[in-house]
Amino acid sequence: MPPPRTRGTALRHRLAELRGPDVPAKALDARALAALAANPGCARRAILDGAGVNKAALASALGSPSAFGQSQFALTRGNAFEAKVKADGGAELLRLVHEKLDRSAEPPVEARVPDLTATGPRGRTARTELELREATAHPGAWTLLDHPMLALDVAGSPAFLEPDAVVVHPDGSWTVVEIKSFPLLDGSADPAKVGAAARQAAVYVLALEELAARLGVEPEWAAARLGAEPEEGTAPLGAEPEGGTAPLGAEGDARADGAGVPVPRVRHRVLLVCPRDFSNLPAASAVDIRKQRAVTARQLARLTRIEDIADALPEGTCFSPELPAEALTAAVESVPATYAPECLSACELAFHCRTRSRREGAVTSLGRPVRAELGGLTTVEDVLAAARGEAGDPDDPAVAALRRAAALRAEALEAACR
């Protein structure tokens, strides 16, 4: 007789059924998590990402192929640049970390670069935890973790994340390193791209904080509260981080593993490494991600649990791209979506959701700021009716503003026709 299913096993089985028979799961990476956190009200993206559905293949099967994603040329260029940065045991990368983040430490002459290979994501996560524990328990040297594997609980389901690198400083603190192929021109880069990299790094910092809590150490905000010195060149951290997000570490003695070692910090400044100008030479900048970290933590906490969304789906729902178009469309439409124009740069299903949103006349297709201003008016038809005075409460500020705008427009058109 087979053993009874645990809650976690039952959820994994249910998510596998949603993907479809013999369809491999697509790993949920930090880029996808950052996009998910930017739109926490979208149950459709939450369940598809949680189940590991390949949204690009799904969009193509629905007849709305996505233009989202990096080109093969960009991926090849990025991989070549990353290999250059990490050459010679990460000597150049560690030099940049020392220069930009920790000049008071001894220069990284020789660094420890442990082997993180293991079987499967869970094995790699365990190996990463082991090496971070080892490096933290024996401070005094630099340690470079190349492509470690981190786990982060997202809406009740684990997500396995792979940052470009994590550096353990001689004082035992941890720094996330992001390596990107877009250039730093005269010391600055495209703000939109830097912002996206910061949101992605914030996801890694949250995962490291969860790991720090499991290892019995404290994140930086808690260390500051316990009297630790703030980082060089940063504002004091005597209060909770922006956004009111509580620290993830445990209260109590500032020690790790009971070995009398100072508590390491998960640093809130990450290192962004990019090509300098139009060359292939690496340049770096320290990026403070406290704001992105607080916002991402708050948004991820708002996500509805994956199992709650799955339980609300009709029996037999499946998102396999092999299904007939009608059945697949019905399955996708059974999960509510929250479309906004920002989805076009972050989600493979954006074109499909935009078409449906426009067909329904939803005001969300005009953008979140417009939606927020319109209050209880949820469709374009309702907005136009309110502006014409055919519907809506005159005492509603949104309705009053619409009618005033309509009157001003009519006056302007009448004056132009004279």
Coordinates of C-alpha atoms in Angstrom, one line a residue:
M1 CA 0.0 0.0 0.0
P2 CA 1.6 3.3 -1.0
P3 CA 2.2 5.9 1.8
P4 CA -0.3 8.7 2.1
R5 CA 0.5 11.9 0.2
T6 CA 1.8 14.8 2.3
R7 CA 0.5 18.3 1.6
G8 CA 3.7 19.3 -0.3
T9 CA 3.6 16.1 -2.4
A10 CA 0.0 16.6 -3.3
L11 CA 0.6 20.2 -4.4
R12 CA 3.6 19.1 -6.6
H13 CA 1.4 16.4 -8.1
R14 CA -1.4 18.9 -8.8
L15 CA 1.0 21.4 -10.4
A16 CA 2.4 18.6 -12.6
E17 CA -1.2 17.8 -13.7
L18 CA -1.6 21.5 -14.6
R19 CA 1.5 21.5 -16.8
G20 CA 0.4 18.4 -18.6
P21 CA 1.6 14.8 -18.9
D22 CA 5.4 14.5 -19.5
V23 CA 5.8 18.3 -19.8
P24 CA 9.0 19.3 -17.9
A25 CA 8.7 22.2 -15.5
K26 CA 10.3 25.5 -16.4
A27 CA 12.4 26.9 -13.6
L28 CA 11.2 30.1 -12.0
D29 CA 14.2 32.5 -12.0
A30 CA 14.8 35.9 -10.3
R31 CA 13.8 37.8 -13.4
A32 CA 10.4 36.1 -13.4
L33 CA 10.0 36.6 -9.7
A34 CA 10.7 40.3 -9.9
A35 CA 8.1 40.6 -12.7
L36 CA 5.6 38.6 -10.6
A37 CA 6.2 40.8 -7.6
A38 CA 5.5 43.9 -9.8
N39 CA 2.0 42.5 -10.5
P40 CA 1.0 40.5 -7.4
G41 CA -2.7 40.6 -8.2
C42 CA -2.3 38.5 -11.4
A43 CA -3.4 35.0 -10.3
R44 CA -2.8 33.8 -13.9
R45 CA 0.9 34.5 -13.9
A46 CA 1.2 33.2 -10.3
I47 CA -0.3 29.8 -11.1
L48 CA 1.5 29.4 -14.4
D49 CA 4.9 30.3 -12.9
G50 CA 4.2 28.2 -9.8
A51 CA 3.4 25.2 -12.0
G52 CA 6.5 25.7 -14.1
V53 CA 4.5 26.3 -17.4
N54 CA 6.5 27.5 -20.3
K55 CA 4.6 30.7 -21.0
A56 CA 6.4 31.4 -24.3
A57 CA 5.2 28.0 -25.7
L58 CA 1.7 28.6 -24.2
A59 CA 1.5 32.0 -25.9
S60 CA 2.4 30.5 -29.3
A61 CA -0.2 27.8 -28.9
L62 CA -2.8 30.5 -28.1
G63 CA -2.0 32.3 -31.3
S64 CA -0.4 35.3 -29.6
P65 CA 3.4 34.6 -29.8
S66 CA 5.5 36.7 -27.5
A67 CA 8.3 39.0 -28.5
F68 CA 9.6 39.0 -24.9
G69 CA 13.0 37.7 -24.0
Q70 CA 16.7 38.1 -24.9
S71 CA 18.1 37.4 -28.3
Q72 CA 20.6 34.6 -28.8
F73 CA 23.2 37.2 -29.7
A74 CA 22.7 39.0 -26.4
L75 CA 22.9 35.7 -24.4
T76 CA 26.1 34.7 -26.2
R77 CA 27.7 38.1 -25.6
G78 CA 26.6 38.1 -21.9
N79 CA 28.0 34.6 -21.3
A80 CA 31.4 35.6 -22.9
F81 CA 31.6 38.7 -20.8
E82 CA 30.7 36.8 -17.6
A83 CA 33.4 34.3 -18.4
K84 CA 36.0 37.1 -18.8
V85 CA 34.9 38.7 -15.4
K86 CA 35.3 35.3 -13.6
A87 CA 38.6 34.2 -15.2
D88 CA 41.6 33.3 -13.1
G89 CA 39.5 32.3 -10.1
G90 CA 37.5 35.4 -10.2
A91 CA 40.5 37.7 -9.5
E92 CA 39.1 40.7 -11.4
L93 CA 35.6 40.2 -9.9
L94 CA 37.0 40.1 -6.3
R95 CA 39.1 43.2 -7.1
L96 CA 36.0 45.1 -8.1
V97 CA 34.2 43.9 -4.9
H98 CA 37.1 45.1 -2.8
E99 CA 37.3 48.4 -4.6
K100 CA 33.7 49.3 -4.6
L101 CA 32.3 47.7 -1.4
D102 CA 35.1 46.8 1.1
R103 CA 38.3 48.9 0.8
S104 CA 39.0 48.4 4.5
A105 CA 39.5 44.7 4.1
E106 CA 42.7 43.0 3.0
P107 CA 43.0 42.9 -0.8
P108 CA 41.8 39.5 -2.3
V109 CA 45.2 38.0 -3.2
E110 CA 44.0 34.4 -2.9
A111 CA 40.3 33.5 -2.7
R112 CA 38.5 30.3 -2.0
V113 CA 36.3 29.2 -4.9
P114 CA 34.4 26.0 -3.8
D115 CA 32.9 23.5 -6.2
L116 CA 29.1 23.8 -6.0
T117 CA 28.2 20.9 -8.3
A118 CA 25.5 18.5 -7.0
T119 CA 22.6 16.6 -8.3
G120 CA 19.4 18.6 -9.0
P121 CA 18.4 22.0 -7.6
R122 CA 17.8 20.7 -4.1
G123 CA 21.3 19.2 -4.0
R124 CA 22.9 22.3 -5.3
T125 CA 20.9 24.4 -2.7
A126 CA 22.2 22.2 0.1
R127 CA 25.7 22.4 -1.2
T128 CA 25.5 26.2 -1.4
E129 CA 24.2 26.3 2.2
L130 CA 27.1 24.1 3.3
E131 CA 29.7 26.3 1.7
L132 CA 28.2 29.5 3.0
R133 CA 28.2 28.0 6.5
E134 CA 31.8 27.0 6.1
A135 CA 32.9 30.4 4.8
T136 CA 30.9 32.2 7.6
A137 CA 32.3 30.0 10.4
H138 CA 35.9 30.6 9.3
P139 CA 36.2 34.4 8.4
G140 CA 39.4 36.1 7.4
A141 CA 39.5 35.1 3.7
W142 CA 37.6 35.9 0.6
T143 CA 35.3 33.3 -0.8
L144 CA 33.6 33.4 -4.3
L145 CA 30.6 31.2 -4.9
D146 CA 30.2 30.9 -8.7
H147 CA 26.5 30.4 -9.7
P148 CA 25.3 29.2 -6.3
M149 CA 21.7 27.9 -6.0
L150 CA 19.3 29.6 -3.5
A151 CA 15.8 28.7 -2.5
L152 CA 13.0 31.2 -1.8
D153 CA 9.5 30.4 -0.7
V154 CA 7.0 32.1 -3.0
A155 CA 3.3 31.7 -2.2
G156 CA 3.9 28.4 -0.5
S157 CA 6.0 26.9 -3.3
P158 CA 9.8 26.9 -3.4
A159 CA 11.6 28.7 -6.2
F160 CA 15.2 27.9 -7.0
L161 CA 17.4 30.9 -7.9
E162 CA 20.8 31.1 -9.4
P163 CA 22.7 34.5 -9.0
D164 CA 25.8 35.1 -11.0
A165 CA 27.9 35.1 -7.9
V166 CA 27.9 35.6 -4.2
V167 CA 31.0 36.8 -2.4
V168 CA 31.8 36.2 1.3
H169 CA 34.0 39.0 2.6
P170 CA 36.8 38.5 5.2
D171 CA 34.4 39.8 7.9
G172 CA 31.9 37.0 6.9
S173 CA 29.3 39.3 5.3
W174 CA 27.6 38.3 2.0
T175 CA 27.4 40.3 -1.2
V176 CA 25.3 39.5 -4.3
V177 CA 27.0 40.2 -7.7
E178 CA 25.0 40.8 -10.9
I179 CA 26.9 40.6 -14.2
K180 CA 25.1 42.3 -17.1
S181 CA 26.1 42.8 -20.8
F182 CA 24.7 46.4 -21.1
P183 CA 27.4 49.0 -21.0
L184 CA 28.4 51.6 -18.4
L185 CA 28.9 54.8 -20.5
D186 CA 30.9 57.4 -18.7
G187 CA 30.2 55.7 -15.4
S188 CA 26.4 55.5 -15.8
A189 CA 24.0 53.1 -17.5
D190 CA 20.4 53.0 -18.8
P191 CA 18.3 53.7 -15.6
A192 CA 15.6 51.2 -16.7
K193 CA 18.1 48.4 -17.1
V194 CA 19.8 49.3 -13.8
G195 CA 16.4 49.3 -12.1
A196 CA 15.5 45.8 -13.5
A197 CA 18.9 44.5 -12.4
A198 CA 18.3 46.0 -8.9
R199 CA 14.9 44.3 -8.6
Q200 CA 16.4 41.0 -9.7
A201 CA 19.2 41.3 -7.2
A202 CA 16.7 42.1 -4.5
V203 CA 15.1 38.7 -5.0
Y204 CA 18.6 37.1 -4.4
V205 CA 19.0 39.2 -1.3
L206 CA 15.7 38.0 0.1
A207 CA 16.7 34.4 -0.6
L208 CA 20.0 34.9 1.2
E209 CA 18.2 36.4 4.1
E210 CA 16.0 33.3 4.3
L211 CA 19.2 31.2 4.2
A212 CA 20.8 33.4 6.9
A213 CA 17.8 32.8 9.1
R214 CA 18.0 29.0 8.6
L215 CA 21.7 29.1 9.5
G216 CA 21.0 31.0 12.6
V217 CA 22.6 34.3 11.6
E218 CA 21.0 37.7 11.1
P219 CA 20.4 39.9 8.0
E220 CA 21.9 43.4 7.9
W221 CA 18.9 45.2 9.3
A222 CA 18.9 43.0 12.4
A223 CA 22.6 43.4 12.8
A224 CA 22.2 47.2 12.7
R225 CA 19.5 46.9 15.4
L226 CA 21.9 44.9 17.5
G227 CA 24.5 47.6 17.3
A228 CA 26.6 46.6 14.3
E229 CA 28.5 49.3 12.4
P230 CA 26.8 50.4 9.2
E231 CA 28.6 49.8 5.9
E232 CA 31.2 52.3 4.8
G233 CA 29.7 55.1 2.8
T234 CA 26.0 54.3 3.6
A235 CA 23.4 55.8 5.9
P236 CA 23.0 54.4 9.4
L237 CA 20.6 51.5 9.7
G238 CA 19.3 52.0 13.2
A239 CA 15.7 51.7 12.0
E240 CA 13.8 49.1 10.0
P241 CA 14.3 49.2 6.2
E242 CA 12.0 51.2 4.0
G243 CA 8.6 49.8 3.5
G244 CA 8.2 48.4 7.1
T245 CA 9.4 45.0 6.2
A246 CA 10.4 43.1 9.3
P247 CA 13.9 41.5 9.4
L248 CA 13.9 37.8 8.8
G249 CA 16.6 36.8 11.3
A250 CA 15.9 35.7 14.8
E251 CA 16.3 37.9 17.9
G252 CA 19.1 37.3 20.4
D253 CA 22.8 36.9 20.6
A254 CA 24.8 38.1 17.6
R255 CA 26.7 34.9 17.0
A256 CA 26.7 32.3 14.3
D257 CA 26.8 28.5 15.0
G258 CA 27.8 29.3 18.6
A259 CA 31.4 29.7 17.5
G260 CA 31.9 33.2 18.8
V261 CA 32.2 34.6 15.2
P262 CA 30.6 38.1 14.5
V263 CA 27.3 37.9 12.8
P264 CA 27.7 38.1 9.0
R265 CA 25.5 40.6 7.1
V266 CA 23.5 40.1 3.9
R267 CA 24.7 43.4 2.5
H268 CA 22.1 45.7 1.0
R269 CA 24.5 47.1 -1.6
V270 CA 25.1 44.7 -4.5
L271 CA 27.8 44.9 -7.1
L272 CA 26.6 45.5 -10.7
V273 CA 29.4 44.6 -13.2
C274 CA 29.0 45.7 -16.8
P275 CA 31.3 46.4 -19.8
R276 CA 33.0 49.8 -19.7
D277 CA 31.9 52.1 -22.5
F278 CA 32.0 50.1 -25.8
S279 CA 34.8 47.7 -24.8
N280 CA 34.7 44.3 -23.2
L281 CA 36.6 45.5 -20.1
P282 CA 34.6 45.1 -16.8
A283 CA 33.5 48.1 -14.8
A284 CA 31.4 48.0 -11.6
S285 CA 29.1 50.1 -9.6
A286 CA 27.7 49.5 -6.1
V287 CA 23.8 49.6 -6.2
D288 CA 21.8 50.1 -3.0
I289 CA 18.8 47.8 -3.3
R290 CA 17.1 48.5 0.1
K291 CA 14.0 50.1 -1.6
Q292 CA 13.7 47.3 -4.1
R293 CA 14.2 44.7 -1.4
A294 CA 11.4 46.1 0.8
V295 CA 9.0 46.5 -2.2
T296 CA 9.7 43.0 -3.5
A297 CA 9.3 41.4 0.0
R298 CA 6.0 43.2 0.5
Q299 CA 4.6 42.3 -3.0
L300 CA 5.7 38.6 -2.7
A301 CA 4.0 38.5 0.7
R302 CA 0.7 39.7 -1.0
L303 CA 0.7 36.8 -3.5
T304 CA -2.2 34.4 -3.1
R305 CA -0.9 31.0 -2.2
I306 CA -0.4 28.8 -5.2
E307 CA -2.5 25.9 -3.7
D308 CA -5.5 28.3 -3.1
I309 CA -5.4 29.3 -6.8
A310 CA -5.1 25.7 -7.9
D311 CA -8.0 24.5 -5.7
A312 CA -10.3 27.1 -7.3
L313 CA -9.6 25.8 -10.8
P314 CA -12.2 23.6 -12.6
E315 CA -11.4 19.9 -12.4
G316 CA -9.2 18.7 -15.3
T317 CA -7.7 22.1 -16.0
C318 CA -4.5 21.7 -18.0
F319 CA -2.1 24.2 -19.6
S320 CA -0.3 21.9 -21.9
P321 CA 0.5 23.5 -25.3
E322 CA -0.4 20.2 -26.9
L323 CA -4.1 20.8 -26.2
P324 CA -6.5 22.0 -28.9
A325 CA -6.6 25.8 -29.1
E326 CA -10.2 26.1 -27.8
A327 CA -9.5 23.9 -24.8
L328 CA -6.3 25.7 -24.0
T329 CA -7.9 29.1 -24.3
A330 CA -10.7 28.0 -21.9
A331 CA -8.1 26.7 -19.4
V332 CA -6.2 30.0 -19.5
E333 CA -9.3 32.1 -19.2
S334 CA -10.4 30.1 -16.1
V335 CA -7.7 31.9 -14.2
P336 CA -8.3 35.7 -13.6
A337 CA -5.6 38.0 -14.9
T338 CA -4.6 41.6 -14.1
Y339 CA -3.3 43.1 -17.3
A340 CA -1.4 46.4 -17.4
P341 CA 0.7 47.9 -20.2
E342 CA 3.8 47.2 -18.1
C343 CA 3.2 43.4 -18.7
L344 CA 4.4 43.9 -22.3
S345 CA 8.0 44.1 -21.1
A346 CA 7.8 41.4 -18.4
C347 CA 5.4 38.6 -19.4
E348 CA 5.2 36.2 -22.4
L349 CA 1.4 36.2 -22.2
A350 CA 1.0 39.9 -22.4
F351 CA -0.3 40.1 -26.0
H352 CA -2.9 37.5 -25.3
C353 CA -4.0 39.2 -22.1
R354 CA -4.0 42.6 -23.8
T355 CA -6.3 41.4 -26.5
R356 CA -8.8 40.0 -24.0
S357 CA -8.6 43.2 -21.8
R358 CA -9.3 45.4 -24.8
R359 CA -12.2 43.1 -25.9
E360 CA -13.8 43.4 -22.5
G361 CA -13.2 47.2 -22.4
A362 CA -11.2 47.0 -19.1
V363 CA -9.7 50.3 -18.0
T364 CA -6.6 48.4 -16.8
S365 CA -5.5 48.3 -20.4
L366 CA -5.0 52.1 -20.2
G367 CA -2.5 51.7 -17.3
R368 CA -2.5 51.4 -13.5
P369 CA -2.4 55.2 -12.9
V370 CA -5.6 55.7 -15.0
R371 CA -7.3 52.7 -13.3
A372 CA -6.5 54.2 -9.9
E373 CA -8.0 57.5 -10.8
L374 CA -11.3 56.0 -12.0
G375 CA -12.3 54.4 -8.8
G376 CA -15.3 52.1 -9.2
L377 CA -15.5 52.6 -13.0
T378 CA -14.0 49.4 -14.4
T379 CA -14.8 49.5 -18.1
V380 CA -14.3 52.1 -20.8
E381 CA -18.0 51.9 -21.5
D382 CA -18.8 52.9 -17.9
V383 CA -16.3 55.8 -18.1
L384 CA -17.8 57.2 -21.3
A385 CA -21.3 56.8 -19.9
A386 CA -20.3 58.7 -16.8
A387 CA -18.7 61.5 -18.8
R388 CA -21.8 61.9 -20.9
G389 CA -24.0 62.1 -17.8
E390 CA -25.8 58.9 -18.6
A391 CA -24.6 56.9 -15.6
G392 CA -22.7 57.2 -12.4
D393 CA -23.1 59.0 -9.1
P394 CA -22.6 62.8 -9.5
D395 CA -21.1 63.0 -6.0
D396 CA -18.4 60.5 -7.0
P397 CA -15.2 62.6 -7.5
A398 CA -14.2 60.4 -10.5
V399 CA -17.6 60.9 -12.2
A400 CA -17.5 64.7 -11.4
A401 CA -14.0 65.0 -12.9
L402 CA -15.1 63.1 -16.1
R403 CA -18.1 65.3 -16.6
R404 CA -16.1 68.4 -16.1
A405 CA -13.5 67.2 -18.6
A406 CA -16.3 66.3 -21.1
A407 CA -17.8 69.8 -20.7
L408 CA -14.4 71.5 -21.3
R409 CA -13.8 69.3 -24.4
A410 CA -17.2 70.3 -25.8
E411 CA -16.5 74.0 -25.2
A412 CA -13.1 73.7 -26.9
L413 CA -14.5 71.9 -29.9
E414 CA -17.3 74.5 -30.2
A415 CA -14.8 77.4 -30.1
A416 CA -12.7 75.7 -32.7
C417 CA -15.6 75.4 -35.1
R418 CA -16.5 79.1 -35.0

